[in-house]
Amino acid sequence: MSARLPPQPVEVIDRAQPLDFLWNGRWYSGLAGDTIASALAAAGVRVFSRSFKYHRPRGILTAGFHDPNLFVQVADEPNVRAGHRLLTPGADVAPQNAWPSLRVDARSANQLFGRFLSPGFYYKTFMRPRALRPLYQQTLRRFSSGGSIDPHTPTVHREKRFAHPDVLVAGGGPAGMAAAITAARAGAKVMLVEEEHGLGGHLVYGPGSSALDELRENVDAEPGIEVLTNSVVTGRYDHNWVAVVQRGATHHEESLVKARAKTLVVAAGTIERPYVFEGNDLPGVMLSTAVRRLINLWAVAPGTRAVVATANESGDAAAADLARAGIEIAEVVDMRRADRGVVRARGRAGLQAVELSDGRTINADLLVTAVGWTTPTSLLNMAGDRPVYEPRAARFLPAALPDDVMAAGGIVGDGTVEELVAHGAAIGIEAAHRARGRKSDWQRSTPRAVEPEPGGFAPEPVPHLPPADHVELFLGPTDGFVDFSEDVRAKDLESSAAEGYDSIELNKRYTTATMGPIQGKLEVVNAVAVHARATNQSIAEIGTTTWRPPYAPITLGALAGDDEDPVRRSPLSAWHETHGASPIVAGQWIRPDHYGDPAAEVRNTRENVGIIDVSPLGKIDLRGRDVARLLEFVYTNRWARLAVGRVRYGLMCAEDGVVLDDGVTARLGDQHYYMTTTSSGAGRVWNWLDEWLQTRFRSWEVRMTAVTDGYAAINVAGPKSRELLGRLVADIDLEPDQFGYMHARTGTVAVVESCIVLRIGFTGELSFEVHVPAGFGLHMWEALLEAGSHLGVAPFGLEAQRIMRLEKGHFVVGQDTDGLTRGHAAGMGWAIKQEKADFVGKPELAWEAENGPERRLVALQTIDPLLVPPEASQIVQGDRTRGRITSSRLSPTLGRSVCLGQVEAELAIPGTTVTIRLPSGDIAPAEVMEHHAHFDIDGERLRG
Amino acid sequence: MAEPRFASPIPAAVEDFGAVQLVDESTRLKWRIWDNLFAVELGRAGRFDSSLAFSVSPGEWIVLGDRPDGGEVVDITHVRAAMRLTGPGARALLERVCALDLSDAMTPDLAAARTLVAGVATELVRDDVEGEPSYLLLMSRSFAQSVHERLVAVAQRS
C-alpha cells in the first residue's frame, strides 16, 4: 500500500525520476531525492530493523541522520543510516540484526526473558565455566548487532586531506549559514559543514521561506565559503584540530578532512528528544520532527490515524502538517497540561492503540511525540565546556567556552528565523575577528610567514538569544526505552543505580546507555533524568555525561584513508627487483633476502667473491674539533688515539649499560669521522648523539650530517675480493701491507670519485666495503659484477649474510641482545674500557663486571648436527627456563647447525650440555662452545 | 670504464597532470653549511644567481646550486632527492599529504619549512616559477620513490 502523498510545497523528491531498489530481496520503487527510509516508508514498510538486545521490531523514530532504528546493510556496506542515505538506483538494501528474517526474528524470544536480562547479564552469566567461553563467544556473536562485512569487498577509495580554515562552522542551519556569510564577508576563509544533503537545518521542512532562499543564495555568492554537505564534524581536539568526515564528494567515496580551525563555531541546533513510556519503541511512535520531515520533504504519510502528544510548537506544527496532508487526527494530547499525558503504547509489530492518562484508549497507527529538545553540545564538551542544565527550558545550555570556540543559534537559545539569523550573523563576525587575531599571532610566531597586515575591525555585540520556556517532560508513568540503540530501559538504569552504580558515569558504562551508535544524541538527557530520579538528585546536580569524539560513528575506512606507510629503497633496489631477489621488509627498508639459494650464496662467498647491498647501514658524517670526545663518550671503548685512515668497531650502551647499537667508525681526516650504525638503529643513534650534543655538550664543536641515504654501500667479500676490487681502483693500494684490516681509504673506484672503502668483515671473509655516492651506486654494482665475472662474483642477500655472521659468532643487536642485555652479558667485555674518564653506561657496566652478568650470550652447537632449533626455542632445566636460542641456522660451510643463545651464567661455561625444548615439545641437547665463532676462530681469512 | 651515470631514485623525470607538474630535480647539487653565507633567516629561502639557499633549522643552511665558498660544507647531493610541484593545483595536491598551512600568509614565496610529506620528513621550499606556485621538496633519497608514487597516485585521482 503506497503511503506517498500528493505533491507537497517544499518536497525534495523528483516524481519524474523513479528509482528501483531491492529491500530484503524484493524490488521496490522510490523516487530520486528519497532517502532509503522515506522510499521504504512510502512503499508502506513499517519495520526496518530488530533491536539490539530484545530483537523488537523497530520503525522510523527521527527519519534522519540520528535515527537509531534505521541502520541497514547496503550491498556490502554495513551500518548505513537509511534515514539519511539517499536512494540510488538498484541499491541492494537489507535489514541488519534480523535472523532468520525481519518479520520473524527467532531472537525476539529474548524479550520473554527480558526481566532476566538485567544490566551486566552477559558479564555475569557467560563467564563460567571458563572452558565454555569460546562456545559462548561463537553463539553470542550471532546475537550481536551490526551488519556483515565481506572480506572480498572491492576497495572503496577513501582519502584524507588537511585544511586550515579561519572559521569552521559546524551546522548549516539558519544560524550556521548566517555565521558563515558574515565571517566570509569579514575576510575569513570559512568551511561550512552540514550533515544533511543540503543547507537549511530545520527550515527545510518548514513552509517555504524566503529567508532560507536568501541565506542559500548568499552562501553560494561567497567565494570564501567552502560548503561540505553530507559531512559530519566528528571531533574537536586540542588547538581546534577538527575532524570532518565528508561523504560523496567528487573522486572519492569518503574522506577525512583534518582542519585546523582558528575559530570553531558550533551551530548544531537542537535534536528532538523521545519520551519514555511503555511501547515508546513500537513502529508508529515517532518524533514530531520525523513526521514533519516525512510529510514535507518526501510526501510520505507517516500513518493513517494519529495521536499527537505535543508540548511545543514543533508538535503543533506536526499536527497541522498531518491535517493538511489529510491524515486523520484521532486526538491531540496537550502535554503542556499536567493533567494530560500518554501512559503507554500498545501493539505487536506496530502501534495499534494509545492509552492516555485520562483512562481512554485510542486506536491509532501513529503516535507523534513532541516533548522537548536536546542540545548536541558534544563539540563544546570536547572543547572543555561543561554545559549547565536550565530547568526552565528543560535542556542543557553552553556555559564557558574557550576563546577559539563559539556557539550560535538553537544550541544557545530560541527565536524566530530572523533572531536566529541575527545571532548567527553576529557570532560570524566575532568568529572572524578572533580568527584574524589568532592568524596574526601565528604569522608573527612563524618564521616563514609574512608579517600580518595592520588594521582589523571591531566586532558587533552578539544579541541575547534566550531559550524559550519548556515544560520538563522526560519520563512517563510507565517503563520504556531510554536508549534505543542499546535497548536500555528506564528500569535498567534504576536497577543499576540500586546495584551501586550511583554515578551517571558508572551507570552509563554498566547499562551501556548512550554508548551505542547514536552516542547519546537522543537518550542522554532521559538517562540523566532516570538516574536523577533513582538517586534523588536533580538533573542540574548530575550534569551531562562526558561527550568524547567521535560525535557520530566513523568508518574504519575513513580513519585509514589512503595512507600508506612509506618504504625505503636502496639505490640498487631496481636491480634487485629485476634479478630475482626475494624481497624482505626490514624496518622500513625493502631488502633482498636472497636471489634463489642462500646456501649457494654463502658457499660462493666463502670460495670466490660475493657482493651484498648494505646501503641501509646507518651512516653519520661527523666533523669538528670535538668529535673524538663525543665518540669517547658514547662508545664504551677508546677513540682518542684512532689514527687517520683507521677504522674501529664501537659498542654503544645506554645509561643502564644495555647494548644500544654497534658499528664501525672510520677516521677520514683530522676532524672528520664517518660512523656506521646498524640498519635498524640509524635513527636511534642519530637521536642519541643529537640529544647529548644539545643537552650536556652544547659547547662542543661537532657537526653531524645523516648520510645514510647519501652512500650506496656494497660489501665485497670473499677470498677473491681484493682481486676483484683491484680491477676497479686507481688511486688506492689494496695490498695487505698498505691497506690492512680495519683500515679506511677514500678514492676513486670504478671511475667514481669520493668513494670510501673500509676493510672490515662481518662475514668473516677478506672484505672491502665500498661506500659510493648513492647516485652512482647502481653503476658501481654493475661494474663489480662485470669486473668479477671471471672470478665467480655473485650477489648475496641478507639471509646469506645472516648465516655467515652467525658462523663467525657476530651478534646482531636486537636479535641476540634484548632490552636487558648489558655489554658484558653480550660478551663484549673486551670493548668496555672502565678506565676511561667517563662514558655512557660506565657505572652500570662496572657493576655488571663486578657481579657478573646474570645471563651470557654463548655459541651453542646441537649434539644432533642437523637439528636447527627454531629461534626463540627455550633452554630448560627441569621445568625452569634458563635461556633461549637467539639465532640459529644450518651452516653450509660446516655442514651442521650453529646457534647463538642467551643462557644463565652458570650454564655459560664452555663444555656444558644444555637442554633445548623445541616448539614441538621435543628435547634436544646442545653444547656450549668456548668461542662465539664457529668458524675460522682465529680470523685468519679475515686478515688475509 | 664507462663514465658513471647518475641514477635518480625518482622513476619519472616529469609527470604532467594538467593543473600540476611533478618534476625530478634530484640531480641538482645540494650542500649543507653551518654559516649564514647567504644572509637567509630561519624559515626563509633566498635566490642567488643559480643557487637557492634556505634554512629550516637553527644554525644550518641548505644550498642548491654551486658549491658555496667558505666554512664547513658537506655535499648532500646524494643524500637528498628533490622534486618540484608546480602549477595552480600544486597546493591542493600537497594539502592531501602535508599538514602544513600552505596559504599565502603562512607559506609565501620563499618560505621554507621542515615537515612531513606523505609521512616522510621533507624540507619544503616555496619557490614560485614565473608567478606560478611551485614547491620544492627535498627528502632522504631512499624515501623518494615512495613519496613520488604517492603523489602520482593522489594526483591521478584528483
JSON list of N, CA and C in Angstrom, two decimals, chain A residues 658-681:
[
{"chain": "A", "resi": 658, "resn": "VAL", "atom": "N", "xyz": [72.76, -1.27, 28.93]},
{"chain": "A", "resi": 658, "resn": "VAL", "atom": "CA", "xyz": [72.18, -2.19, 27.93]},
{"chain": "A", "resi": 658, "resn": "VAL", "atom": "C", "xyz": [72.69, -1.81, 26.54]},
{"chain": "A", "resi": 659, "resn": "VAL", "atom": "N", "xyz": [73.01, -2.84, 25.77]},
{"chain": "A", "resi": 659, "resn": "VAL", "atom": "CA", "xyz": [73.57, -2.62, 24.44]},
{"chain": "A", "resi": 659, "resn": "VAL", "atom": "C", "xyz": [72.55, -1.87, 23.58]},
{"chain": "A", "resi": 660, "resn": "LEU", "atom": "N", "xyz": [73.00, -0.75, 23.01]},
{"chain": "A", "resi": 660, "resn": "LEU", "atom": "CA", "xyz": [72.12, 0.12, 22.24]},
{"chain": "A", "resi": 660, "resn": "LEU", "atom": "C", "xyz": [72.33, -0.09, 20.75]},
{"chain": "A", "resi": 661, "resn": "ASP", "atom": "N", "xyz": [73.58, -0.14, 20.36]},
{"chain": "A", "resi": 661, "resn": "ASP", "atom": "CA", "xyz": [73.88, -0.27, 18.94]},
{"chain": "A", "resi": 661, "resn": "ASP", "atom": "C", "xyz": [75.36, -0.60, 18.80]},
{"chain": "A", "resi": 662, "resn": "ASP", "atom": "N", "xyz": [75.74, -1.02, 17.63]},
{"chain": "A", "resi": 662, "resn": "ASP", "atom": "CA", "xyz": [77.17, -1.18, 17.37]},
{"chain": "A", "resi": 662, "resn": "ASP", "atom": "C", "xyz": [77.44, -0.88, 15.91]},
{"chain": "A", "resi": 663, "resn": "GLY", "atom": "N", "xyz": [78.70, -0.75, 15.58]},
{"chain": "A", "resi": 663, "resn": "GLY", "atom": "CA", "xyz": [79.08, -0.43, 14.21]},
{"chain": "A", "resi": 663, "resn": "GLY", "atom": "C", "xyz": [80.52, -0.04, 14.16]},
{"chain": "A", "resi": 664, "resn": "VAL", "atom": "N", "xyz": [80.97, 0.32, 12.97]},
{"chain": "A", "resi": 664, "resn": "VAL", "atom": "CA", "xyz": [82.36, 0.76, 12.86]},
{"chain": "A", "resi": 664, "resn": "VAL", "atom": "C", "xyz": [82.39, 2.24, 12.53]},
{"chain": "A", "resi": 665, "resn": "THR", "atom": "N", "xyz": [83.42, 2.89, 13.00]},
{"chain": "A", "resi": 665, "resn": "THR", "atom": "CA", "xyz": [83.61, 4.30, 12.68]},
{"chain": "A", "resi": 665, "resn": "THR", "atom": "C", "xyz": [85.02, 4.49, 12.14]},
{"chain": "A", "resi": 666, "resn": "ALA", "atom": "N", "xyz": [85.10, 5.23, 11.05]},
{"chain": "A", "resi": 666, "resn": "ALA", "atom": "CA", "xyz": [86.39, 5.47, 10.42]},
{"chain": "A", "resi": 666, "resn": "ALA", "atom": "C", "xyz": [86.80, 6.92, 10.63]},
{"chain": "A", "resi": 667, "resn": "ARG", "atom": "N", "xyz": [88.10, 7.12, 10.80]},
{"chain": "A", "resi": 667, "resn": "ARG", "atom": "CA", "xyz": [88.59, 8.50, 10.85]},
{"chain": "A", "resi": 667, "resn": "ARG", "atom": "C", "xyz": [89.13, 8.84, 9.47]},
{"chain": "A", "resi": 668, "resn": "LEU", "atom": "N", "xyz": [88.42, 9.73, 8.77]},
{"chain": "A", "resi": 668, "resn": "LEU", "atom": "CA", "xyz": [88.78, 10.05, 7.39]},
{"chain": "A", "resi": 668, "resn": "LEU", "atom": "C", "xyz": [89.71, 11.25, 7.31]},
{"chain": "A", "resi": 669, "resn": "GLY", "atom": "N", "xyz": [89.67, 12.10, 8.34]},
{"chain": "A", "resi": 669, "resn": "GLY", "atom": "CA", "xyz": [90.52, 13.27, 8.33]},
{"chain": "A", "resi": 669, "resn": "GLY", "atom": "C", "xyz": [90.80, 13.66, 9.76]},
{"chain": "A", "resi": 670, "resn": "ASP", "atom": "N", "xyz": [91.55, 14.72, 9.91]},
{"chain": "A", "resi": 670, "resn": "ASP", "atom": "CA", "xyz": [91.93, 15.13, 11.26]},
{"chain": "A", "resi": 670, "resn": "ASP", "atom": "C", "xyz": [90.70, 15.35, 12.13]},
{"chain": "A", "resi": 671, "resn": "GLN", "atom": "N", "xyz": [89.72, 16.06, 11.58]},
{"chain": "A", "resi": 671, "resn": "GLN", "atom": "CA", "xyz": [88.50, 16.34, 12.34]},
{"chain": "A", "resi": 671, "resn": "GLN", "atom": "C", "xyz": [87.28, 15.82, 11.59]},
{"chain": "A", "resi": 672, "resn": "HIS", "atom": "N", "xyz": [87.44, 14.71, 10.92]},
{"chain": "A", "resi": 672, "resn": "HIS", "atom": "CA", "xyz": [86.37, 14.18, 10.08]},
{"chain": "A", "resi": 672, "resn": "HIS", "atom": "C", "xyz": [86.25, 12.67, 10.31]},
{"chain": "A", "resi": 673, "resn": "TYR", "atom": "N", "xyz": [85.10, 12.24, 10.80]},
{"chain": "A", "resi": 673, "resn": "TYR", "atom": "CA", "xyz": [84.85, 10.83, 11.08]},
{"chain": "A", "resi": 673, "resn": "TYR", "atom": "C", "xyz": [83.61, 10.38, 10.33]},
{"chain": "A", "resi": 674, "resn": "TYR", "atom": "N", "xyz": [83.55, 9.11, 10.09]},
{"chain": "A", "resi": 674, "resn": "TYR", "atom": "CA", "xyz": [82.44, 8.53, 9.34]},
{"chain": "A", "resi": 674, "resn": "TYR", "atom": "C", "xyz": [81.93, 7.34, 10.16]},
{"chain": "A", "resi": 675, "resn": "MET", "atom": "N", "xyz": [80.76, 7.50, 10.77]},
{"chain": "A", "resi": 675, "resn": "MET", "atom": "CA", "xyz": [80.23, 6.47, 11.66]},
{"chain": "A", "resi": 675, "resn": "MET", "atom": "C", "xyz": [79.21, 5.61, 10.93]},
{"chain": "A", "resi": 676, "resn": "THR", "atom": "N", "xyz": [79.29, 4.31, 11.13]},
{"chain": "A", "resi": 676, "resn": "THR", "atom": "CA", "xyz": [78.20, 3.46, 10.63]},
{"chain": "A", "resi": 676, "resn": "THR", "atom": "C", "xyz": [77.48, 2.86, 11.83]},
{"chain": "A", "resi": 677, "resn": "THR", "atom": "N", "xyz": [76.20, 2.64, 11.65]},
{"chain": "A", "resi": 677, "resn": "THR", "atom": "CA", "xyz": [75.37, 2.06, 12.71]},
{"chain": "A", "resi": 677, "resn": "THR", "atom": "C", "xyz": [74.65, 0.85, 12.13]},
{"chain": "A", "resi": 678, "resn": "THR", "atom": "N", "xyz": [73.91, 0.14, 12.97]},
{"chain": "A", "resi": 678, "resn": "THR", "atom": "CA", "xyz": [73.09, -0.93, 12.42]},
{"chain": "A", "resi": 678, "resn": "THR", "atom": "C", "xyz": [72.00, -0.30, 11.54]},
{"chain": "A", "resi": 679, "resn": "SER", "atom": "N", "xyz": [71.46, -1.10, 10.62]},
{"chain": "A", "resi": 679, "resn": "SER", "atom": "CA", "xyz": [70.44, -0.56, 9.71]},
{"chain": "A", "resi": 679, "resn": "SER", "atom": "C", "xyz": [69.21, -0.09, 10.47]},
{"chain": "A", "resi": 680, "resn": "SER", "atom": "N", "xyz": [68.81, -0.89, 11.43]},
{"chain": "A", "resi": 680, "resn": "SER", "atom": "CA", "xyz": [67.58, -0.53, 12.14]},
{"chain": "A", "resi": 680, "resn": "SER", "atom": "C", "xyz": [67.85, 0.53, 13.21]},
{"chain": "A", "resi": 681, "resn": "GLY", "atom": "N", "xyz": [69.12, 0.70, 13.61]},
{"chain": "A", "resi": 681, "resn": "GLY", "atom": "CA", "xyz": [69.41, 1.60, 14.71]},
{"chain": "A", "resi": 681, "resn": "GLY", "atom": "C", "xyz": [69.82, 3.01, 14.29]}
]
